[in-house]
Short mmCIF file of C-alpha atoms in Angstrom, two decimals:
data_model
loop_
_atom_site.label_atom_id
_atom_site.label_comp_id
_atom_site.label_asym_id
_atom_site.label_seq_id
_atom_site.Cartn_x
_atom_site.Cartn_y
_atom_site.Cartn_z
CA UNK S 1 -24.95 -34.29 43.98
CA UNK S 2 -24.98 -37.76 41.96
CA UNK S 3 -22.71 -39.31 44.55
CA UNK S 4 -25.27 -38.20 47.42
CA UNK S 5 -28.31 -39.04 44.52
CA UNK S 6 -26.73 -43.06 43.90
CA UNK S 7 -26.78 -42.87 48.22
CA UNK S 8 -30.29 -42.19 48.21
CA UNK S 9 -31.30 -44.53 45.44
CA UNK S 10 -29.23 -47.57 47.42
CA UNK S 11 -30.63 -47.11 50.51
CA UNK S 12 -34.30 -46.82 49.38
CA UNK S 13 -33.09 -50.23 47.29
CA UNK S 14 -31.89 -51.70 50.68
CA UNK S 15 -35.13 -50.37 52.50
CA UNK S 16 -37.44 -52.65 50.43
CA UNK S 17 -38.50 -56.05 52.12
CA UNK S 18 -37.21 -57.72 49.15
CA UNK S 19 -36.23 -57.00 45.78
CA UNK S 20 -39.20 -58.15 43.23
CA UNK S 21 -37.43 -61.72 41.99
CA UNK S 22 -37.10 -62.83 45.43
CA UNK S 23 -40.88 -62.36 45.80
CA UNK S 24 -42.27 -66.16 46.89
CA UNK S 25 -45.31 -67.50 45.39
CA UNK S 26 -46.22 -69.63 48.41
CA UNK S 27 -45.22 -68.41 52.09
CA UNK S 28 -45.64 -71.15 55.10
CA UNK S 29 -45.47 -69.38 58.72
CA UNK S 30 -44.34 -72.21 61.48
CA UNK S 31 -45.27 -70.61 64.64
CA UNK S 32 -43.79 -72.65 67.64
CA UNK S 33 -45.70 -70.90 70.45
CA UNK S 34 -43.48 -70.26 73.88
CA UNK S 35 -40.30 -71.13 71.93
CA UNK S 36 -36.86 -69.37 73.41
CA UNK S 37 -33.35 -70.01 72.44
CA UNK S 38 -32.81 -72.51 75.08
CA UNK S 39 -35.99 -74.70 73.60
CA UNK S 40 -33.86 -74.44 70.20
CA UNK S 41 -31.28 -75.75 71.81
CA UNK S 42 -33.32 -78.41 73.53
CA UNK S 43 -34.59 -79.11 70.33
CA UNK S 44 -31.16 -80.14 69.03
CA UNK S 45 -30.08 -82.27 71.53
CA UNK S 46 -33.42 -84.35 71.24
CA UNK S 47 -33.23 -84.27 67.56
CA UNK S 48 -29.96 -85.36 67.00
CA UNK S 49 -29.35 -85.95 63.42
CA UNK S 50 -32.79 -85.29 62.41
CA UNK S 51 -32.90 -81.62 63.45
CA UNK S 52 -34.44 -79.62 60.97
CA UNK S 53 -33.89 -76.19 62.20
CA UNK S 54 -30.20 -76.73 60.48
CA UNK S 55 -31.14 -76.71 57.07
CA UNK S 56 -32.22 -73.33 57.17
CA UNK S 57 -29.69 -70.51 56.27
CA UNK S 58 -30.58 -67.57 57.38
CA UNK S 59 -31.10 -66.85 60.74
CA UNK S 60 -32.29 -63.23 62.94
CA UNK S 61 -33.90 -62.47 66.17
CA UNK S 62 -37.05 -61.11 67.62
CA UNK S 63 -38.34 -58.73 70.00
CA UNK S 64 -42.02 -59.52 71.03
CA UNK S 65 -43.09 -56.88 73.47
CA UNK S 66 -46.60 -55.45 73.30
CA UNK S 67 -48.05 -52.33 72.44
CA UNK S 68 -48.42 -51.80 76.55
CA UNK S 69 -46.31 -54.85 78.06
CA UNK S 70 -42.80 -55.61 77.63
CA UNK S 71 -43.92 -59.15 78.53
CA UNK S 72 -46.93 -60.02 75.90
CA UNK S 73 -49.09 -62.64 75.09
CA UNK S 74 -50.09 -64.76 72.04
CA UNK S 75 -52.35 -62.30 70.97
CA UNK S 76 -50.64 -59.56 70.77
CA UNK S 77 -47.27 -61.12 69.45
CA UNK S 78 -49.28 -63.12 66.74
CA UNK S 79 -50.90 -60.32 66.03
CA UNK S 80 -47.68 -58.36 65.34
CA UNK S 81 -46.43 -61.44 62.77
CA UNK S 82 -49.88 -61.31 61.29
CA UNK S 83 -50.49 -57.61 60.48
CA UNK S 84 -47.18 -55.61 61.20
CA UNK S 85 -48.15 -53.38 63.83
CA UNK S 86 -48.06 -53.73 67.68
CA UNK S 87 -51.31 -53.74 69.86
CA UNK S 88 -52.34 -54.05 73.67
CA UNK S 89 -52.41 -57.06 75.57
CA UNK S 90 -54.62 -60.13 74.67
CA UNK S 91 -56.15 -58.36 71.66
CA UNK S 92 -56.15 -60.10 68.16
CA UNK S 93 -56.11 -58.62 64.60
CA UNK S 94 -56.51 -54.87 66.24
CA UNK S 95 -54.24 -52.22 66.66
CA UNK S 96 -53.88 -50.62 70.11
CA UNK S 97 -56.95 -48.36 69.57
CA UNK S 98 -59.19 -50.98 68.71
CA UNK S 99 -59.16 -50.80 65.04
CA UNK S 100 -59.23 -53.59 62.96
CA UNK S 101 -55.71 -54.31 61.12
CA UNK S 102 -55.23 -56.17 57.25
CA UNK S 103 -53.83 -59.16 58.15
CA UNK S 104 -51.21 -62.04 55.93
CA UNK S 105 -54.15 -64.08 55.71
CA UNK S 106 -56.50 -61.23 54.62
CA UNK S 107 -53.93 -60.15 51.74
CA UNK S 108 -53.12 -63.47 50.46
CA UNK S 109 -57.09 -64.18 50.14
CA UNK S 110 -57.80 -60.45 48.41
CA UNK S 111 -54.69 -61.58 46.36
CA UNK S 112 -56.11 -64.63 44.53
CA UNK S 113 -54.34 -67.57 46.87
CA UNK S 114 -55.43 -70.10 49.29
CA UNK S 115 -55.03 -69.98 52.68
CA UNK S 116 -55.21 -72.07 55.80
CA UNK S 117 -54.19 -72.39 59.80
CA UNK S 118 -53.38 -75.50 61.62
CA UNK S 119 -52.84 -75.55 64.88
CA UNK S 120 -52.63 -78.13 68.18
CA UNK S 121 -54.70 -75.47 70.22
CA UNK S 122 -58.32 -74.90 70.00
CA UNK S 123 -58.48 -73.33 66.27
CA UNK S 124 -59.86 -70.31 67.84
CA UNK S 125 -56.95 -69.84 69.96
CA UNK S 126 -54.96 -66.47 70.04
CA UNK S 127 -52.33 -67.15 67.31
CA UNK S 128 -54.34 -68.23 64.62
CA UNK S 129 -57.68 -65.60 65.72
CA UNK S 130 -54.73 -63.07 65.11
CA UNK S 131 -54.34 -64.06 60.77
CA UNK S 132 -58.37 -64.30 60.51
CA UNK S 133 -60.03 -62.34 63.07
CA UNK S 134 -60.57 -58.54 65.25
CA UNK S 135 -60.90 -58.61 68.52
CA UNK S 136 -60.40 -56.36 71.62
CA UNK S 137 -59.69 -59.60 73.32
CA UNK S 138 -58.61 -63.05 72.53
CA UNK S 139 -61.46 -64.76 75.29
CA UNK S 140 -64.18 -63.05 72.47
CA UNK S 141 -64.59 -66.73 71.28
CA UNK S 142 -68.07 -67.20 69.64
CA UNK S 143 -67.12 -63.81 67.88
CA UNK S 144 -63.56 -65.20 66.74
CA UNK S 145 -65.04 -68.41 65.70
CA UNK S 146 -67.13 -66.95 63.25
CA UNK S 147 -65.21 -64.74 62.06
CA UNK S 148 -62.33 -67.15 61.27
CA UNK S 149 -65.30 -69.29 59.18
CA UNK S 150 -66.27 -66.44 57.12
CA UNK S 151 -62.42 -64.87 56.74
CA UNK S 152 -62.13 -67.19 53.42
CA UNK S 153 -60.10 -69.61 54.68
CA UNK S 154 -59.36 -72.75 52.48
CA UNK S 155 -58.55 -74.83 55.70
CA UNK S 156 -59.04 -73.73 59.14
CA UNK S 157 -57.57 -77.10 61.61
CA UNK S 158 -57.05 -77.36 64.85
CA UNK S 159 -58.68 -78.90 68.27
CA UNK S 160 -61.66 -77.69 70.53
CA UNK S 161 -63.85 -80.91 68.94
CA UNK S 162 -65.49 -81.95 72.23
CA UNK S 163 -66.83 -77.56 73.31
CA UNK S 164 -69.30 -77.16 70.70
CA UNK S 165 -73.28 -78.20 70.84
CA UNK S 166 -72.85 -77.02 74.66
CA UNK S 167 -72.41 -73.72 76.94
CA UNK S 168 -73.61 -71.38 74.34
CA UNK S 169 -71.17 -73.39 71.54
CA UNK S 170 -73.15 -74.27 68.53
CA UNK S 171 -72.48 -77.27 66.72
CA UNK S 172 -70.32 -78.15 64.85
CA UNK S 173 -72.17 -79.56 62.01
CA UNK S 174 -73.92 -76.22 61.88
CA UNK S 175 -71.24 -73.97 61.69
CA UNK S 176 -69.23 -75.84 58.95
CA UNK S 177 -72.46 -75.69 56.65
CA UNK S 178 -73.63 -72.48 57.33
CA UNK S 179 -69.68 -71.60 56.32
CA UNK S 180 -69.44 -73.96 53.42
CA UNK S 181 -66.66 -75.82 54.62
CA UNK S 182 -66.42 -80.14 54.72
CA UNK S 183 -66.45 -81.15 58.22
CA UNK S 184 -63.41 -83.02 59.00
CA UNK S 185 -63.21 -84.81 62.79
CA UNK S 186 -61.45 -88.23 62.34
CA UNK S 187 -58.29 -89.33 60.42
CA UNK S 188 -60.40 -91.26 58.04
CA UNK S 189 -62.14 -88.11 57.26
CA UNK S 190 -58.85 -86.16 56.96
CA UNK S 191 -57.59 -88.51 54.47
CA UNK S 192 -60.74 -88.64 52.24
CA UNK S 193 -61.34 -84.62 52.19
CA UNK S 194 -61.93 -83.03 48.79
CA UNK S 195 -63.59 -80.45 49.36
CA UNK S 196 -62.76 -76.19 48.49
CA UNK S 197 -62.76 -75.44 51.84
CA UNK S 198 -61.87 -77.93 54.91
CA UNK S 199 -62.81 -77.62 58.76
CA UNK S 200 -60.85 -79.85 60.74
CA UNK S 201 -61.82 -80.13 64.52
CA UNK S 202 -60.28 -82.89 66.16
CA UNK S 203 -60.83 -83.33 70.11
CA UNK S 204 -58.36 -81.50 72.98
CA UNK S 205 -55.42 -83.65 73.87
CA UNK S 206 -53.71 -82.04 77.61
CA UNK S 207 -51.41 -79.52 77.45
CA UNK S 208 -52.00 -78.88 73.26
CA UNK S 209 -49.98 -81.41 72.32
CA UNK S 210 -50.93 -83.50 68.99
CA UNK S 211 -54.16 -84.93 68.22
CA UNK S 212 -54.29 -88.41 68.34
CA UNK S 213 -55.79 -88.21 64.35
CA UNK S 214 -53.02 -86.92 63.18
CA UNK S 215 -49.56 -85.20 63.94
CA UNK S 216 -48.76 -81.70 63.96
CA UNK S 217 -46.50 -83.14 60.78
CA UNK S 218 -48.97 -85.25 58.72
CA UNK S 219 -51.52 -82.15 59.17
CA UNK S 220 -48.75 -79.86 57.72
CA UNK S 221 -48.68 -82.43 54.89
CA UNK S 222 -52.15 -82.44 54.22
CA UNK S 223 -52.72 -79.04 53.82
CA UNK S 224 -49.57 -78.36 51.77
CA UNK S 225 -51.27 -81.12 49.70
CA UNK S 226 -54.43 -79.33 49.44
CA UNK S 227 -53.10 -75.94 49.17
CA UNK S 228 -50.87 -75.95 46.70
CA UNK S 229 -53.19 -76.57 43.85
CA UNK S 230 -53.94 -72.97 43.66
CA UNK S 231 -52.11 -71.87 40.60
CA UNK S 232 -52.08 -68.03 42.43
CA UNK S 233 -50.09 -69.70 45.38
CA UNK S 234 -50.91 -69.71 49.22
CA UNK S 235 -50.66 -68.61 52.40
CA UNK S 236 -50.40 -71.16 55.50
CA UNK S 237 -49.60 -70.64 59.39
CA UNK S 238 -48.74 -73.82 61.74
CA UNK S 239 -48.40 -73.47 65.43
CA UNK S 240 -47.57 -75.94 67.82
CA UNK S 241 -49.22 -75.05 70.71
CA UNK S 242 -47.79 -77.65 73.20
CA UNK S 243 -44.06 -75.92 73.96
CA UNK S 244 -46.49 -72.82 75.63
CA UNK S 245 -48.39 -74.87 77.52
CA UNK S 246 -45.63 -77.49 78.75
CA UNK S 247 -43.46 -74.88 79.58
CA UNK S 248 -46.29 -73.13 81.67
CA UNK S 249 -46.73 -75.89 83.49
CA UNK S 250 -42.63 -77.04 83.95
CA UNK S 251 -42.83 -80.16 82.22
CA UNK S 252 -40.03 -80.95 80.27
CA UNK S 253 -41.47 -84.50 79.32
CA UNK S 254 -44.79 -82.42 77.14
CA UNK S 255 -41.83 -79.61 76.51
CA UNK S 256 -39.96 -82.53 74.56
CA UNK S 257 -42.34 -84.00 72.89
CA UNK S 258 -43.60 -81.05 72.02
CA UNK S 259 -40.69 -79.50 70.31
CA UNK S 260 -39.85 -83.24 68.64
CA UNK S 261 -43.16 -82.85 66.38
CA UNK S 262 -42.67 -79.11 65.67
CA UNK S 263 -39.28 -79.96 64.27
CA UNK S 264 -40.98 -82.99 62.72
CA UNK S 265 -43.28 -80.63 60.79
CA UNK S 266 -40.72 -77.72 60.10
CA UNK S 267 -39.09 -80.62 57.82
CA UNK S 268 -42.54 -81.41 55.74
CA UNK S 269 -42.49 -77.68 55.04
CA UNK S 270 -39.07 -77.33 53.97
CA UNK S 271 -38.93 -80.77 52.18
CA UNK S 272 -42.21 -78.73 50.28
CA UNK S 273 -40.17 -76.22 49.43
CA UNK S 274 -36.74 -76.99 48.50
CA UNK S 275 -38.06 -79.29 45.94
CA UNK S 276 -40.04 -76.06 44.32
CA UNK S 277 -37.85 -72.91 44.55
CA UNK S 278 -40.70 -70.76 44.68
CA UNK S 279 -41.63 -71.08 48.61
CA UNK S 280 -40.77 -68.92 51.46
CA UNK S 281 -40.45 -70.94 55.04
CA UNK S 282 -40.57 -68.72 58.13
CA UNK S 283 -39.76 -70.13 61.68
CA UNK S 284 -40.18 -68.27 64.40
CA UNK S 285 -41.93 -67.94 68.12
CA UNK S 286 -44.45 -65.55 69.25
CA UNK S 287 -42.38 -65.24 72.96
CA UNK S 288 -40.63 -67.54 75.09
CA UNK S 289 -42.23 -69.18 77.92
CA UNK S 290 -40.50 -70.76 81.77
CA UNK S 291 -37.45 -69.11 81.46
CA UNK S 292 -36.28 -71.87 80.50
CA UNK S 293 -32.20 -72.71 80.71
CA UNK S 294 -29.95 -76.29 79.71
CA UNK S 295 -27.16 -76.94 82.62
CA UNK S 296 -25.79 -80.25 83.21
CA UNK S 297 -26.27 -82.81 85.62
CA UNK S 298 -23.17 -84.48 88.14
CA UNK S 299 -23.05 -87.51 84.97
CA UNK S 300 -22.55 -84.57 82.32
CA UNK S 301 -26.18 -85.36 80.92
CA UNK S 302 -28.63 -82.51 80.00
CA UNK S 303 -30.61 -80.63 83.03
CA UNK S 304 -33.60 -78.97 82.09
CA UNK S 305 -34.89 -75.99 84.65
CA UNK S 306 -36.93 -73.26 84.02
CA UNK S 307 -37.40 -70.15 86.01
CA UNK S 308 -41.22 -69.13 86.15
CA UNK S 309 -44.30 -70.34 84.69
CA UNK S 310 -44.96 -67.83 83.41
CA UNK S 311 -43.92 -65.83 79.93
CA UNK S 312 -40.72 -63.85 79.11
CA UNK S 313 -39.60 -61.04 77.47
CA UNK S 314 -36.77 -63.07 76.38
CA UNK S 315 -36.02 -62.24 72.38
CA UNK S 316 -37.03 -65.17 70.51
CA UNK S 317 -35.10 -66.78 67.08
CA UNK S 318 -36.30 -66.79 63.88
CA UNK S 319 -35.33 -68.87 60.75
CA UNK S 320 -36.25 -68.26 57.09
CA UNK S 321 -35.88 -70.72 53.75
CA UNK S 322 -36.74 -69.91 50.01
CA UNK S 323 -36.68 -66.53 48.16
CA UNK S 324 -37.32 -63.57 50.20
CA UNK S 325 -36.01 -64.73 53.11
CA UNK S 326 -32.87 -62.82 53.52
CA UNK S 327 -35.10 -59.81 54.08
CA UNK S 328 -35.53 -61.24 57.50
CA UNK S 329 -32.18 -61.67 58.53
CA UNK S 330 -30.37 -59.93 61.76
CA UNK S 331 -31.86 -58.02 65.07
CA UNK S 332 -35.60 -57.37 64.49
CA UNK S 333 -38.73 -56.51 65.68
CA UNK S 334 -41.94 -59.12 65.08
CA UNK S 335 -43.59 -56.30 63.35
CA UNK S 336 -40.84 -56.58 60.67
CA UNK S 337 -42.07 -60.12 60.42
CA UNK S 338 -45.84 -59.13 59.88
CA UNK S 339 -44.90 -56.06 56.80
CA UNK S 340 -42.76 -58.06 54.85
CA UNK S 341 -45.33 -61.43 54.55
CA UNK S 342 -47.90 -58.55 53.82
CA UNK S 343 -45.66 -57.38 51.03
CA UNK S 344 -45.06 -60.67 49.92
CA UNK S 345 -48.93 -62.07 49.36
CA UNK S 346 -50.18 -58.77 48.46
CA UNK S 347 -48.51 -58.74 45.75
CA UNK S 348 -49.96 -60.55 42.38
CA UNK S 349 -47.62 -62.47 40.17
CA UNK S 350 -47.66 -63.50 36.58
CA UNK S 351 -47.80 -67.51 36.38
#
C-alpha cells in the first residue's frame, strides 16, 4: 500500500505543469506563424552564426489540428496556445460550441501583470484576436478590434494603419481615445511613448513582413522595455506574420527575410531573459505552411521547394528558455502549450 501510495503521489508530482519554483514571473510567447521544421532549418542556414534558435535547451513538438480539421488555421491553432482547448476552424478565443474561453492574456491581466501583442499582421489578425478576443470567426473584425482595445492590454502593435476612417473602419484617433491608449503610428512616436497603455498601428507592408518604422526586433525591444516595469510581471505574444504569407505565396526571397527578423527578435527576448532568471521564452508555430522541403542544387547549394500553397498538418517545433520550461519538453499537443502559460500567469507571486 505505501509503495503503490509514493506511485500515486509521484505521478500526480510529474502531472503538474511545473513544480511551484520553476513558476516564471514574466512569460514572452514568439509565435512564428506558418513555421515547419524545414523553415527551422532554413533558418539556420541563413543565420549562420547568429542563429538564435540554438541557445535554447529544451526542445518538443506540436500537433496543431483543429477541433474539426486535421489541417487548421491561425485561429484555431492560436487559439489552442492561447486558452488550452481546441475549437473549429477560423474561430478565435471560443471553444468549438461557441463559448467564450479564459485566455493567457486574460489571466495574466486578472493576475496583476501587464500585457501586450506585437505582431507584423494587421493587429486584429487571427493569432493575436485569439489572446484578447471571442469570436465565431476570425473575419468578425470591427467586433475583434474592439474587443482587443477594451481586453486591458498594456500594448496592442501591429499593422492595418492605412484601413481605418474608411469602409465602415473608424478612425484611428477615435478608437485609441475612446480606449485610453497613446496613439503610436511613426518611429518617432514609438520612441517617445510613455504612456500606461500604447496602440501602435503602423501601415501594411506586402506579404506581413516588417514595418518600415520599426523591425519585428526593435518592437520586441520596446515593449520588453515598457513591460517590464510592472513589479507583478507580464505577459507578451510576438508573431511574425511574414513566413505564413511568403510561404502561401512560394516565395522563398519574403520566406527568408522573413524568418531572418523572427530569429532577430527571438534573440532580444532571450538576451531579456537570460540576464534576469525569472523569464520564461516560448518558441513555437501555430502550423506549417507550403510544404516546404531543403534539397540541393547540381553546385551542392541550398534548393528551396515547397509543395502547396496552402497549409499543412505537418507537426510544428517548439523551443522553451527560463524556469518552467522543461514542462514543455517532448511530443505534445498545442493545447498543452495554452494550460501550462495559463498556469503560469494565473498564478500570483510574492515579490
Amino acid at each position: 500500500m505505501k509503495a503503490r501510495s509514493a506511485l500515486l503521489s509521484l505521478v500526480l508530482v510529474l502531472a503538474l505543469p511545473a513544480l511551484a519554483g520553476d513558476v516564471p514571473r514574466n512569460v514572452i510567447l514568439l509565435v512564428g506563424d506558418g513555421i515547419g521544421p524545414a523553415h527551422v532549418s532554413y533558418m539556420r542556414l541563413l543565420r549562420g552564426e547568429a542563429f538564435q534558435l540554438r541557445r535554447m535547451a529544451v526542445a518538443g513538438l506540436l500537433t496543431t489540428s483543429a477541433a474539426d480539421r486535421t489541417v487548421t488555421d491561425s485561429g484555431a491553432a492560436a487559439t489552442a496556445l492561447a486558452t488550452g482547448f481546441k475549437t473549429r476552424y477560423e474561430a478565435v478565443g471560443v471553444d468549438a460550441e461557441g463559448r467564450a474561453l479564459r485566455t493567457v492574456l486574460e489571466a495574466a491581466e486578472e493576475s496583476g501583470k501587464a500585457t501586450g501583442l506585437v505582431t507584423t499582421a494587421a493587429f486584429w489578425d487571427a493569432t493575436p484576436a485569439a489572446f484578447a478576443a471571442h469570436a465565431g470567426h476570425r473575419t468578425q473584425y470591427l467586433d475583434i478590434i474592439r474587443q482587443m482595445l477594451r481586453s486591458g492590454a498594456e500594448i496592442i502593435a501591429g499593422s492595418g494603419a492605412q484601413r481605418f476612417g474608411r469602409d465602415g473602419f473608424p478612425p484611428l484617433e477615435d478608437l485609441a481615445r475612446e480606449n485610453g491608449y497613446e496613439l503610436i503610428r511613426t518611429r518617432g512616436e514609438l520612441d517617445a511613448a510613455r504612456g500606461p497603455k500604447m496602440f501602435a498601428v503602423f501601415p501594411d507592408v506586402p506579404r506581413e513582413r516588417d514595418a518600415a518604422e520599426a523591425s519585428l526586433a526593435e518592437l520586441t525591444r520596446w515593449a520588453l522595455a515598457h513591460l517590464s516595469k510592472d513589479s507583478d510581471g507580464f505577459f507578451l505574444m510576438v508573431e511574425h506574420e511574414g513566413v505564413d504569407s511568403g510561404s502561401h505565396q512560394n516565395s522563398r526571397e519574403d520566406v527568408a527575410e522573413s524568418l531572418r527578423s523572427f530569429d532577430a527578435a527571438i534573440g532580444v527576448a532571450l538576451d531579456f531573459a537570460a540576464g534576469r532568471g525569472d523569464t520564461l521564452v516560448v518558441v513555437t508555430s501555430d502550423h506549417e505552411t507550403g510544404g516546404m522541403r531543403i534539397t540541393e542544387t547540381a553546385a551542392r547549394r541550398p534548393r528551396i521547394e515547397f509543395a502547396t500553397i496552402d497549409h499543412t498538418a505537418t507537426n510544428v517545433l517548439l523551443f522553451t528558455f527560463g524556469p518552467g520550461g522543461e514542462s514543455l519538453r517532448g511530443f505534445l499537443d498545442n493545447t498543452d502549450v495554452g494550460k501550462t502559460l495559463l498556469s503560469f500567469v494565473g498564478r500570483k507571486q510574492s515579490k
